[in-house]
Amino acid sequence: MEPFQNFSGIVAPLDRANIDTDAIIPKQFLKSIKRSGFGPYLFDEWRYLDHGEPDMDCSQRPLNSEFILNDPRFSAAQILLARENFGCGSSREHAPWALADFGFRVILAPSFADIFFNNCFKNGILPIQLESDLIGVLFEKASGVAPLRISVDLPAQLLTLDDGNQIPFTVDVGNKQRLIEGLDDIGLTLQQADAIREYEARRKVEAPWVFV
Amino acid sequence: MGSKTLYDKLWDAHVVRVDETGTALLYIDRQLIHEVTSPQAFEGLRLAGRQPWRTSANLAVPDHNVPTAQSERASGIADPVARIQVAALGTNCASFGITEFAMGDVRQGIVHVIGPEQGFTLPGSTIVCGDSHTSTHGAFGALAFGIGTSEVEHVLATQCLIQRPSKTMLISVDGELGAGVTAKDIVLAIIGAIGTAGGTGYVIEFGGAAIQALSMEGRMTVCNMTIEAGARAGLIAVDEKTIDYMRGRPLAPTGELFEQAAASWRTLVSDAGAVFDRVVHLDAASIAPQVTWGTSPEMVLPIDGQVPDPAAEADPVKAASIRNALNYMGLTAGQPLAEIAVDKVFIGSCTNSRIEDLRAAAAVAAGRKVSKNIKLALVVPGSGLVKAQAEAEGLDQIFTAAGFEWREPGCSMCLAMNADRLEAGERCASTSNRNFEGRQGQGGRTHLVSPAMAVAAAVTGHFVDVRTL
Ligand code: SF4
């Protein structure tokens, strides 16, 4: 995984609660056995007026002009702003793959669904949970004529708005470290191979039926 | 140490080590694998030159993409992309030595139906799957949760996951359920009460007399939809029903080892005096058959209810959600739920496709006919073995005589990755677990109900209180 670098990006306000992973990347795209190429189908049912299928040339498809990501101001957005329970539903990691492939690196919401939240960190996306009222304020700022730009400083855990306002945020230390260093989780866990084997040896005595 | 919750016991028994930041390496006893969320994980293993840590800890089955029509099963999957994905599961399992119940094997079925059915799901174990409804297995006093594909690869390679402990919630469903009210109604009522984000950050233990009175199938239905309340996992304490269910399952321990296991499993209950971070009480007697009206499972009401009015909602975000939902669902505020006509009916999914669900559905279907306005009424058993059992009991005959189609096992119209789906604007009474926009087909309108309520809608052509039939 690429290490997470500080950046300054445009905020796309997607004003809905309970955005589920089916909406983020619809089921027909899950038949792919690859990890890449999901970006053009991100929010497919909201973004296009026709029905999307894998391998379609999305540059030829009719766009839903009402959908926020089709607004030219947000086409290069790297920060997604949403309402509560973002990423609920199916565990599909295709959702963060599609968001990352589109270019999103940070998601701001009052709450996230648990599996989606974890999946983000495996794919270089930083999900940030902020107070509902604060999210409301950000929606106001991001919906003005000029798009809102935010600078993200992960080591300092600080967001800086283009009007100079600053918002501190919290992030789990382990997740923060893995994002910043771009670490391979599996490689790290395998450094604990001896501890895992010791655990197994102990557990085989306590609960032998698990191992038959 | 003092009293422990069931969750604490499961957690403590699986911690390999805890680092300075409080993050634990948690040992995973079992992993279930299906075709949709595993190809990239196997690819990752291959690219890194890694082997599975413990091959026998994994069991694979294709379910999401498989056709449920006998003809397409015989001729091979028509959709070439789906065919490649199902074939990839077979190749991956063969090359890594993982057991797979392929299409055509009588043991094939929905991943969360076959795990318990085979005795692969063990009380007291940790179970994961690249699928959010892995929470189903918590009905056995197992810590079971859904994970993403990177974590599937992580478990394959290390038999562990990096985890932090969750908060604990006890939901006690007290008293006795009324006649005609089922496990599905309990869990829908719970989600209605706490909301789809109500369980976020928690593992929920379900307790109380009404939960204890449920069969193992009913308990699985409740735990299955825990994820719809936002919780990481659902749990139900082990009792003699759990142990009786396990006895004689093909992959369960046998003989002396079974008795030894059973003695240990009996300790899988929250101790008296154990402290939960949150406790919620529900009165079982007050729960009526439930119907969802919107595009989130929390948008649910008893069958005698009316479609809510966004104007009556004070919170502007909630009012907007209601407005969006009514617009998508083609409903108007104030409309009685019992007046909503249905186009299709789906009985199946990992929530409600076990033998008990099919028996409950058949009991309502017996001697009745699917209403003329219903374009399609499907019954899709959860596994080949459920199907065989239902046929042995003559349930298939009851369904087909009533006008239902009787299909081969798989996820089917629960997520419509195969040919079983809704067309835009079609309305479905479904026993599945998600009513999100487009879940059962783009533009399709899903109402979640119990199997008995789905059949009641099929035979009358609209939602109706099954207790009044
Ligand atoms: S039946 Fe539906 S919810 Fe269950 S595993 Fe299959 S697709 Fe997922």
XYZ file of C-alpha atoms and ligand atoms in Angstrom:
689
model
C 0.000 0.000 0.000
C 1.188 3.554 -0.793
C 1.975 5.610 2.322
C -0.681 8.245 3.093
C 0.679 11.730 2.311
C -0.763 14.981 3.589
C -2.734 16.796 0.901
C -5.187 19.571 0.225
C -8.325 18.588 -1.655
C -11.803 19.613 -2.748
C -14.803 18.425 -0.727
C -17.745 16.809 -2.536
C -20.920 17.088 -0.397
C -23.127 14.003 -0.838
C -26.071 14.885 1.344
C -27.585 11.526 2.279
C -27.668 9.294 5.346
C -27.219 5.512 5.284
C -25.282 5.388 2.010
C -24.747 1.683 1.587
C -22.040 -0.210 -0.240
C -24.587 -1.359 -2.870
C -25.024 2.319 -3.746
C -21.268 2.920 -3.705
C -20.617 0.078 -6.121
C -23.599 -1.906 -7.417
C -23.588 -5.681 -7.373
C -23.083 -6.309 -11.106
C -19.534 -4.965 -10.805
C -18.698 -7.475 -8.083
C -18.282 -10.237 -10.590
C -14.843 -8.906 -11.441
C -11.955 -10.942 -10.076
C -9.676 -7.896 -10.117
C -9.024 -5.188 -7.530
C -8.781 -2.235 -9.884
C -10.886 -0.364 -12.415
C -13.977 0.252 -10.241
C -13.742 4.079 -10.225
C -15.860 4.711 -13.334
C -18.698 2.705 -11.746
C -18.586 4.468 -8.358
C -22.202 5.362 -7.379
C -23.209 3.970 -10.768
C -26.989 4.068 -10.290
C -26.934 7.687 -9.134
C -24.247 8.863 -11.508
C -25.586 7.622 -14.835
C -29.054 7.616 -16.341
C -28.703 4.205 -17.977
C -28.140 0.805 -16.394
C -24.447 0.052 -15.936
C -22.785 -3.245 -16.667
C -19.139 -4.295 -16.283
C -16.812 -3.361 -19.147
C -19.056 -0.538 -20.400
C -17.304 2.526 -21.771
C -18.495 5.065 -19.193
C -17.368 8.062 -21.250
C -20.239 7.285 -23.642
C -22.939 6.927 -20.985
C -25.630 9.560 -20.237
C -24.834 11.371 -16.989
C -27.320 12.329 -14.300
C -26.627 16.054 -14.122
C -28.263 16.283 -10.682
C -25.683 14.001 -9.108
C -23.010 15.884 -7.226
C -19.975 14.109 -8.679
C -21.130 15.069 -12.173
C -20.832 18.731 -11.234
C -17.527 19.838 -12.836
C -16.600 21.633 -9.608
C -16.338 18.274 -7.863
C -14.892 16.080 -10.596
C -11.454 16.195 -8.980
C -12.726 15.961 -5.388
C -10.555 13.969 -3.016
C -12.661 14.374 0.109
C -16.188 13.013 0.373
C -18.628 14.516 2.869
C -21.667 12.441 3.852
C -24.240 11.923 6.589
C -24.526 9.210 9.223
C -23.915 5.458 8.852
C -21.848 5.800 5.701
C -20.812 2.485 4.110
C -23.497 0.328 5.701
C -24.595 -2.968 4.209
C -22.511 -5.500 2.360
C -18.880 -6.065 3.396
C -17.646 -5.665 -0.187
C -14.180 -4.147 -0.273
C -15.054 -3.138 -3.819
C -16.590 -0.033 -2.160
C -13.290 1.439 -0.913
C -11.594 0.163 -4.087
C -14.059 2.194 -6.154
C -13.778 5.287 -3.927
C -9.976 5.160 -4.019
C -9.940 4.508 -7.753
C -12.099 7.610 -8.280
C -9.607 9.608 -6.251
C -11.152 9.891 -2.788
C -8.651 9.744 0.046
C -10.687 11.056 2.967
C -14.331 10.555 3.924
C -16.016 12.774 6.492
C -19.212 11.598 8.183
C -20.892 11.601 11.617
C -20.684 7.785 11.709
C -19.480 4.882 9.606
C -20.463 1.253 9.325
C -17.901 -0.919 11.006
C -16.724 -3.239 8.201
C -16.488 -0.410 5.677
C -14.524 1.674 8.180
C -11.941 -1.111 8.562
C -11.784 -1.748 4.839
C -10.872 1.907 4.207
C -7.624 1.667 6.151
C -6.553 -1.339 4.080
C -6.854 0.773 0.965
C -5.236 4.054 1.878
C -8.492 5.874 2.640
C -8.826 7.827 5.870
C -12.403 7.828 7.224
C -12.878 10.644 9.748
C -15.771 10.724 12.164
C -16.893 14.212 13.179
C -19.728 15.548 15.324
C -23.032 15.694 13.502
C -23.301 19.487 13.997
C -19.848 20.020 12.573
C -20.733 17.888 9.551
C -23.792 20.118 9.126
C -21.554 23.200 9.092
C -19.228 21.581 6.554
C -22.212 20.814 4.326
C -23.124 24.511 4.347
C -19.581 25.571 3.489
C -19.145 22.888 0.828
C -22.414 23.747 -0.903
C -21.474 27.343 -1.690
C -20.611 28.600 -5.160
C -16.897 28.044 -4.712
C -16.064 24.526 -3.591
C -14.616 23.994 -0.141
C -10.984 22.964 0.044
C -9.542 21.223 3.112
C -5.926 20.429 3.977
C -5.502 17.084 5.673
C -2.604 16.560 8.063
C -2.706 12.979 9.317
C 0.382 13.045 11.592
C -1.007 16.137 13.340
C -4.600 14.824 13.106
C -5.756 18.190 11.872
C -8.029 19.461 9.110
C -7.526 23.055 7.927
C -10.345 24.688 5.988
C -9.601 27.259 3.293
C -11.009 29.967 5.595
C -8.345 29.092 8.139
C -10.628 27.255 10.561
C -9.069 24.134 12.006
C -10.704 20.883 13.058
C -8.783 18.285 15.058
C -9.793 14.642 14.571
C -9.139 11.319 16.238
C -7.805 8.166 14.644
C -6.781 4.838 16.129
C -2.995 4.823 16.677
C -2.475 1.490 14.941
C -4.495 2.519 11.904
C -2.733 5.869 11.743
C 0.675 4.254 11.790
C -0.231 1.709 9.128
C -1.604 4.442 6.835
C 1.390 6.731 7.257
C 3.916 3.972 6.736
C 1.875 2.131 4.100
C 2.553 -1.104 5.956
C 1.613 -4.591 4.784
C -0.604 -5.996 7.548
C 0.054 -9.609 6.627
C 3.810 -9.170 6.691
C 3.542 -7.557 10.131
C 1.332 -10.310 11.508
C 3.633 -12.993 10.160
C 6.389 -11.495 12.327
C 4.265 -12.894 15.185
C 4.278 -16.415 13.747
C 5.827 -17.884 16.897
C 3.159 -16.316 19.096
C 0.463 -17.697 16.805
C 1.969 -21.184 16.972
C 2.230 -20.998 20.760
C -1.404 -19.950 20.944
C -2.418 -22.863 18.710
C -0.480 -25.346 20.839
C -2.224 -24.085 23.967
C -5.636 -24.022 22.344
C -5.233 -27.566 21.004
C -5.068 -28.764 24.585
C -7.981 -26.630 25.807
C -10.289 -27.118 22.803
C -9.022 -30.015 20.671
C -12.347 -30.233 18.788
C -11.608 -26.967 17.007
C -8.685 -28.593 15.223
C -10.173 -31.868 13.965
C -11.666 -11.317 37.853
C -15.353 -10.720 38.210
C -18.273 -11.639 36.014
C -17.749 -11.843 32.273
C -20.087 -11.354 29.382
C -20.253 -14.065 26.730
C -18.400 -11.681 24.441
C -15.583 -11.228 26.973
C -15.221 -14.997 27.236
C -15.005 -15.466 23.477
C -12.617 -12.563 23.084
C -10.301 -13.644 25.907
C -10.120 -17.197 24.593
C -8.875 -15.997 21.192
C -6.344 -13.280 21.960
C -2.895 -14.262 20.702
C -1.252 -11.063 21.916
C -2.042 -7.427 22.647
C 0.372 -4.672 21.593
C 1.249 -1.454 23.405
C -1.601 0.409 21.685
C -4.230 -2.053 22.932
C -4.705 -3.631 19.524
C -5.058 -7.395 19.668
C -4.104 -10.179 17.350
C -7.187 -12.367 17.436
C -7.066 -16.026 16.442
C -9.680 -17.099 13.901
C -10.871 -20.697 14.170
C -12.943 -20.886 11.009
C -13.293 -19.056 7.720
C -16.120 -19.447 5.205
C -15.342 -18.413 1.647
C -17.572 -17.555 -1.329
C -16.888 -16.590 -4.916
C -17.495 -12.835 -4.811
C -15.158 -11.577 -2.086
C -12.343 -14.139 -2.372
C -10.698 -13.983 -5.841
C -8.585 -10.928 -5.017
C -7.555 -12.519 -1.693
C -6.307 -15.682 -3.385
C -4.571 -13.535 -5.982
C -2.848 -11.625 -3.173
C -1.600 -14.872 -1.609
C -0.280 -16.031 -4.932
C 1.500 -12.757 -5.686
C 3.198 -12.817 -2.277
C 4.069 -16.511 -2.611
C 2.130 -17.327 0.576
C 0.252 -20.500 1.554
C -2.833 -20.761 3.794
C -1.793 -20.977 7.442
C -4.263 -23.782 8.225
C -6.035 -25.106 5.182
C -8.617 -27.129 7.112
C -9.878 -23.977 8.846
C -11.508 -22.911 5.557
C -14.643 -24.061 3.769
C -15.755 -22.633 0.437
C -19.014 -22.560 -1.489
C -20.340 -20.600 -4.473
C -23.671 -18.962 -3.667
C -24.036 -15.296 -4.668
C -23.758 -15.804 -8.410
C -25.111 -19.280 -8.989
C -28.264 -19.721 -11.048
C -31.301 -21.096 -9.237
C -33.067 -22.438 -12.320
C -32.418 -26.127 -12.869
C -32.042 -25.659 -16.643
C -29.266 -23.069 -16.285
C -27.519 -25.228 -13.710
C -27.493 -28.094 -16.167
C -26.316 -26.044 -19.133
C -23.739 -23.998 -17.202
C -23.913 -20.377 -15.990
C -25.122 -18.177 -18.845
C -23.488 -14.914 -17.676
C -19.834 -15.250 -18.759
C -18.492 -12.926 -16.044
C -20.291 -14.856 -13.297
C -19.160 -18.130 -14.824
C -15.525 -17.020 -14.633
C -15.936 -15.980 -10.996
C -17.521 -19.277 -9.938
C -14.849 -21.189 -11.874
C -12.135 -19.083 -10.204
C -13.364 -20.225 -6.775
C -13.032 -23.836 -7.894
C -9.525 -23.325 -9.244
C -8.384 -21.363 -6.207
C -9.711 -23.963 -3.767
C -8.153 -26.810 -5.739
C -4.776 -25.136 -5.927
C -4.680 -24.259 -2.216
C -6.260 -27.523 -1.029
C -9.407 -25.916 0.430
C -12.633 -27.944 0.610
C -15.331 -26.591 -1.691
C -18.968 -27.628 -2.043
C -19.294 -26.869 -5.717
C -22.520 -26.338 -7.653
C -24.116 -29.753 -8.090
C -22.945 -30.984 -4.662
C -26.037 -31.510 -2.477
C -24.187 -29.697 0.313
C -23.918 -26.500 -1.768
C -25.974 -23.560 -0.540
C -25.806 -20.102 0.987
C -22.604 -19.809 2.945
C -24.415 -18.934 6.207
C -26.834 -21.803 5.850
C -24.276 -24.509 5.132
C -21.822 -23.533 7.908
C -24.225 -24.432 10.725
C -25.825 -27.260 8.754
C -22.467 -29.016 8.353
C -21.354 -28.395 11.938
C -18.506 -26.246 10.594
C -19.875 -23.486 12.823
C -18.836 -24.427 16.347
C -20.021 -22.839 19.590
C -17.223 -20.908 21.247
C -15.276 -20.414 18.031
C -14.304 -17.314 16.074
C -15.741 -17.394 12.555
C -15.241 -14.946 9.715
C -16.333 -14.659 6.105
C -16.053 -11.989 3.470
C -19.727 -11.294 3.934
C -21.512 -9.032 6.378
C -24.151 -11.589 7.342
C -21.532 -13.757 9.012
C -23.200 -12.444 12.170
C -25.670 -15.333 11.615
C -23.294 -17.802 13.270
C -23.438 -15.888 16.547
C -26.624 -17.853 17.233
C -24.270 -20.657 18.356
C -22.438 -18.614 20.966
C -19.636 -18.063 18.444
C -17.951 -14.733 17.735
C -18.727 -14.352 14.047
C -18.353 -11.280 11.875
C -17.977 -10.141 8.298
C -14.682 -8.885 6.910
C -13.358 -7.340 3.711
C -11.265 -9.060 1.087
C -7.928 -7.801 2.476
C -8.877 -9.432 5.755
C -9.915 -12.645 4.000
C -6.372 -12.765 2.663
C -5.020 -11.899 6.109
C -6.890 -14.809 7.703
C -5.858 -17.194 4.942
C -2.214 -16.245 5.438
C -2.037 -15.902 9.229
C -5.206 -17.404 10.787
C -5.492 -14.125 12.689
C -6.995 -10.651 12.464
C -5.941 -7.343 13.949
C -8.836 -6.256 16.157
C -9.886 -3.979 18.958
C -12.491 -5.078 21.486
C -16.059 -3.868 20.902
C -18.494 -2.423 23.375
C -21.224 -4.799 24.529
C -24.980 -4.388 24.338
C -27.609 -6.681 25.768
C -30.957 -6.707 24.027
C -33.403 -8.591 26.151
C -36.641 -9.606 24.495
C -38.811 -10.350 27.478
C -41.991 -12.392 27.709
C -43.653 -14.447 25.041
C -44.252 -13.799 21.342
C -47.831 -13.819 20.111
C -49.044 -16.456 17.647
C -48.004 -15.731 14.050
C -45.104 -13.518 15.155
C -41.645 -14.811 14.290
C -37.912 -14.305 14.805
C -37.899 -12.069 11.736
C -40.468 -9.779 13.324
C -38.393 -9.632 16.516
C -35.263 -8.535 14.714
C -37.075 -6.036 12.485
C -38.723 -4.553 15.578
C -35.300 -4.318 17.263
C -33.801 -2.495 14.269
C -36.823 -0.204 14.230
C -36.218 0.549 17.901
C -32.441 1.138 17.935
C -31.896 2.206 14.302
C -29.461 1.010 11.657
C -26.570 2.757 13.376
C -27.794 1.855 16.879
C -25.380 -1.052 17.170
C -22.316 0.645 15.683
C -19.247 -0.189 17.761
C -21.070 -2.900 19.705
C -21.397 -6.632 19.768
C -25.010 -7.350 20.673
C -26.038 -10.280 22.852
C -29.691 -11.220 22.464
C -31.327 -12.620 25.574
C -34.629 -12.845 27.385
C -37.376 -15.434 27.396
C -38.516 -14.815 23.813
C -35.009 -15.420 22.458
C -34.546 -18.528 24.595
C -37.825 -19.861 23.260
C -36.641 -19.583 19.639
C -35.365 -22.590 17.717
C -31.787 -22.513 16.416
C -33.177 -21.470 13.023
C -35.016 -18.545 14.596
C -31.911 -17.534 16.545
C -29.935 -17.531 13.295
C -32.521 -15.214 11.735
C -32.120 -12.765 14.620
C -28.305 -12.832 14.614
C -28.264 -12.648 10.807
C -29.789 -9.175 10.823
C -27.625 -7.855 13.671
C -25.462 -6.277 10.986
C -28.507 -4.301 9.832
C -28.472 -2.664 13.261
C -24.851 -1.679 12.619
C -23.336 -4.066 15.180
C -20.152 -5.982 14.529
C -21.657 -9.274 15.652
C -24.684 -10.795 17.354
C -24.530 -13.437 20.061
C -26.899 -15.835 21.755
C -25.899 -17.902 24.791
C -25.460 -21.649 24.387
C -28.154 -23.880 25.842
C -29.281 -27.489 25.342
C -30.933 -26.535 22.022
C -27.560 -25.437 20.710
C -25.920 -28.667 21.806
C -28.703 -30.852 20.422
C -28.427 -29.057 17.085
C -24.679 -29.770 16.917
C -24.963 -33.490 17.671
C -24.372 -35.627 14.582
C -23.463 -32.764 12.208
C -20.918 -34.008 9.621
C -18.096 -31.647 10.665
C -18.892 -31.547 14.406
C -16.790 -33.550 16.869
C -18.003 -37.061 17.683
C -18.076 -39.480 20.629
C -16.019 -38.644 23.677
C -14.706 -35.453 22.059
C -18.271 -34.218 21.494
C -19.102 -34.669 25.187
C -15.911 -32.861 26.152
C -16.791 -30.038 23.743
C -20.387 -29.887 24.987
C -19.218 -29.493 28.583
C -17.104 -26.546 27.523
C -19.856 -25.058 25.339
C -22.273 -25.038 28.291
C -20.101 -22.351 29.902
C -20.757 -20.001 26.959
C -23.212 -17.716 28.708
C -22.828 -14.281 30.227
C -22.187 -14.622 33.943
C -24.813 -13.355 36.360
C -23.821 -9.798 37.186
C -21.821 -9.293 33.995
C -21.910 -5.637 33.004
C -22.905 -4.494 29.507
C -22.193 -1.045 28.090
C -25.836 -0.723 27.087
C -28.985 -2.680 27.889
C -32.216 -2.510 25.894
C -35.476 -4.202 26.835
C -38.259 -5.123 24.430
C -41.597 -6.641 25.301
C -42.181 -9.645 23.023
C -45.938 -9.514 23.460
C -46.048 -6.025 21.956
C -44.384 -7.127 18.686
C -46.732 -7.527 15.700
C -45.771 -8.839 12.242
C -43.463 -6.223 10.703
C -43.196 -4.737 7.203
C -40.500 -2.317 6.027
C -41.807 0.634 4.010
C -38.570 2.428 3.085
C -35.053 1.947 1.810
C -33.327 1.165 5.091
C -34.244 -1.703 7.442
C -34.966 0.783 10.244
C -37.863 2.085 8.150
C -40.169 -0.544 9.531
C -43.627 -0.650 11.097
C -46.165 -3.165 12.322
C -48.547 -4.333 9.581
C -51.393 -2.229 10.968
C -49.260 0.913 10.548
C -49.325 3.671 7.964
C -46.594 5.065 5.737
C -45.048 7.941 7.749
C -45.306 11.605 6.825
C -41.974 13.452 6.345
C -43.726 16.686 7.345
C -44.265 15.243 10.814
C -40.534 14.609 11.305
C -38.723 17.363 13.206
C -35.160 16.348 12.262
C -34.496 17.738 8.742
C -31.984 14.998 7.820
C -34.501 12.305 8.805
C -37.330 14.098 7.004
C -35.194 14.188 3.844
C -34.485 10.464 4.203
C -38.207 9.728 4.515
C -38.974 11.899 1.488
C -36.280 10.159 -0.581
C -37.544 6.771 0.505
C -41.205 7.471 -0.286
C -40.196 8.814 -3.652
C -38.104 5.749 -4.466
C -40.684 3.331 -3.079
C -43.590 4.994 -4.857
C -45.594 5.424 -1.642
C -47.565 8.299 -0.173
C -47.620 9.446 3.434
C -50.527 8.052 5.415
C -51.108 5.055 3.148
C -51.991 1.966 5.244
C -49.320 -0.735 4.805
C -52.074 -3.314 4.310
C -53.201 -1.518 1.149
C -49.864 -1.804 -0.649
C -50.091 -4.207 -3.597
C -47.154 -6.452 -4.454
C -45.732 -7.618 -7.830
C -43.263 -10.303 -6.803
C -42.621 -12.464 -3.770
C -39.269 -13.879 -2.709
C -38.837 -16.513 -0.034
C -35.192 -17.274 0.580
C -31.812 -15.712 1.607
C -29.551 -16.457 4.555
C -32.141 -14.779 6.781
C -35.086 -17.045 6.008
C -34.316 -20.089 3.845
C -33.873 -22.818 6.418
C -36.244 -25.714 6.832
C -38.237 -24.044 9.577
C -38.785 -20.986 7.373
C -40.014 -23.165 4.533
C -42.341 -25.041 6.882
C -43.801 -21.762 8.153
C -44.263 -20.518 4.600
C -45.817 -23.789 3.423
C -48.246 -23.773 6.345
C -49.709 -20.504 5.025
C -49.512 -21.531 1.361
C -51.283 -24.863 1.870
C -54.657 -24.914 0.127
C -54.259 -21.353 -1.179
C -53.299 -19.861 -4.542
C -50.903 -17.090 -5.460
C -52.965 -14.020 -6.377
C -53.370 -13.142 -10.067
C -51.566 -9.809 -9.787
C -48.349 -11.528 -8.651
C -45.928 -11.860 -11.573
C -43.491 -14.177 -9.859
C -43.381 -15.971 -6.528
C -40.103 -17.729 -5.801
C -39.080 -20.153 -3.099
C -35.312 -20.624 -2.987
C -34.095 -23.068 -0.330
C -30.892 -22.174 1.526
C -28.999 -25.320 0.628
C -29.258 -28.548 -1.306
C -29.871 -30.359 1.971
C -32.671 -27.980 2.991
C -34.192 -28.539 -0.432
C -33.984 -32.328 -0.068
C -35.524 -32.164 3.418
C -38.361 -29.937 2.211
C -39.048 -32.292 -0.679
C -39.075 -35.255 1.699
C -41.758 -33.416 3.683
C -43.726 -32.574 0.529
C -43.310 -28.811 0.983
C -42.275 -28.356 -2.651
C -45.632 -29.828 -3.695
C -47.507 -27.379 -1.508
C -45.573 -24.448 -2.991
C -45.932 -25.478 -6.618
C -49.630 -26.302 -6.161
C -50.117 -22.771 -4.821
C -48.294 -21.262 -7.795
C -44.803 -20.673 -6.384
C -41.669 -21.615 -8.305
C -39.401 -24.063 -6.491
C -35.739 -23.382 -7.177
C -32.167 -24.578 -6.632
C -30.254 -23.140 -3.635
C -28.372 -19.832 -3.701
C -28.593 -16.153 -2.782
C -30.878 -15.490 -5.732
C -33.127 -12.455 -5.510
C -31.669 -11.384 -2.167
C -29.095 -9.408 -4.126
C -29.997 -10.188 -7.714
C -26.540 -10.976 -9.009
C -28.047 -13.791 -11.050
C -31.123 -13.773 -13.281
C -33.583 -13.535 -10.346
C -34.377 -9.852 -9.938
C -36.919 -7.048 -9.882
C -37.509 -4.758 -12.823
C -37.635 -1.007 -12.211
C -40.757 -0.048 -10.264
C -41.653 -3.598 -9.279
C -42.600 -4.154 -5.664
C -41.506 -7.242 -3.771
C -42.449 -8.879 -0.497
C -39.124 -10.407 0.428
C -37.841 -12.511 3.306
C -34.307 -11.204 2.770
C -32.485 -8.646 4.881
C -31.869 -5.469 2.875
C -34.317 -3.053 1.324
C -31.673 -0.670 -0.034
C -32.305 1.072 -3.334
C -31.600 -1.304 -6.184
C -30.782 -4.233 -3.920
C -33.093 -6.650 -5.744
C -32.620 -5.023 -9.145
C -32.242 -1.422 -10.299
C -35.370 0.549 -9.445
C -36.856 -2.442 -7.592
C -38.846 -1.808 -4.403
C -38.222 -4.196 -1.535
C -40.352 -4.722 1.553
C -38.834 -6.996 4.179
C -41.149 -9.441 5.938
C -41.217 -12.881 7.571
C -41.824 -16.013 5.446
C -45.421 -16.298 6.668
C -46.084 -12.636 5.846
C -44.500 -13.070 2.400
C -46.855 -15.940 1.603
C -49.796 -13.959 2.962
C -48.875 -11.151 0.532
C -48.521 -13.674 -2.294
C -51.954 -15.192 -1.807
C -53.808 -11.922 -1.269
C -51.768 -9.784 -3.680
C -51.033 -7.128 -1.039
C -49.563 -6.893 2.442
C -51.885 -8.280 5.066
C -51.675 -9.414 8.677
C -51.069 -13.158 8.355
C -52.899 -13.668 11.649
C -56.165 -12.600 10.025
C -56.024 -14.984 7.041
S -28.490 -14.571 0.910
Fe -28.280 -12.392 0.556
S -27.506 -11.544 2.438
Fe -27.239 -13.737 2.526
S -25.163 -14.108 1.871
Fe -26.475 -14.265 0.083
S -26.532 -12.235 -0.799
Fe -25.709 -12.022 1.248
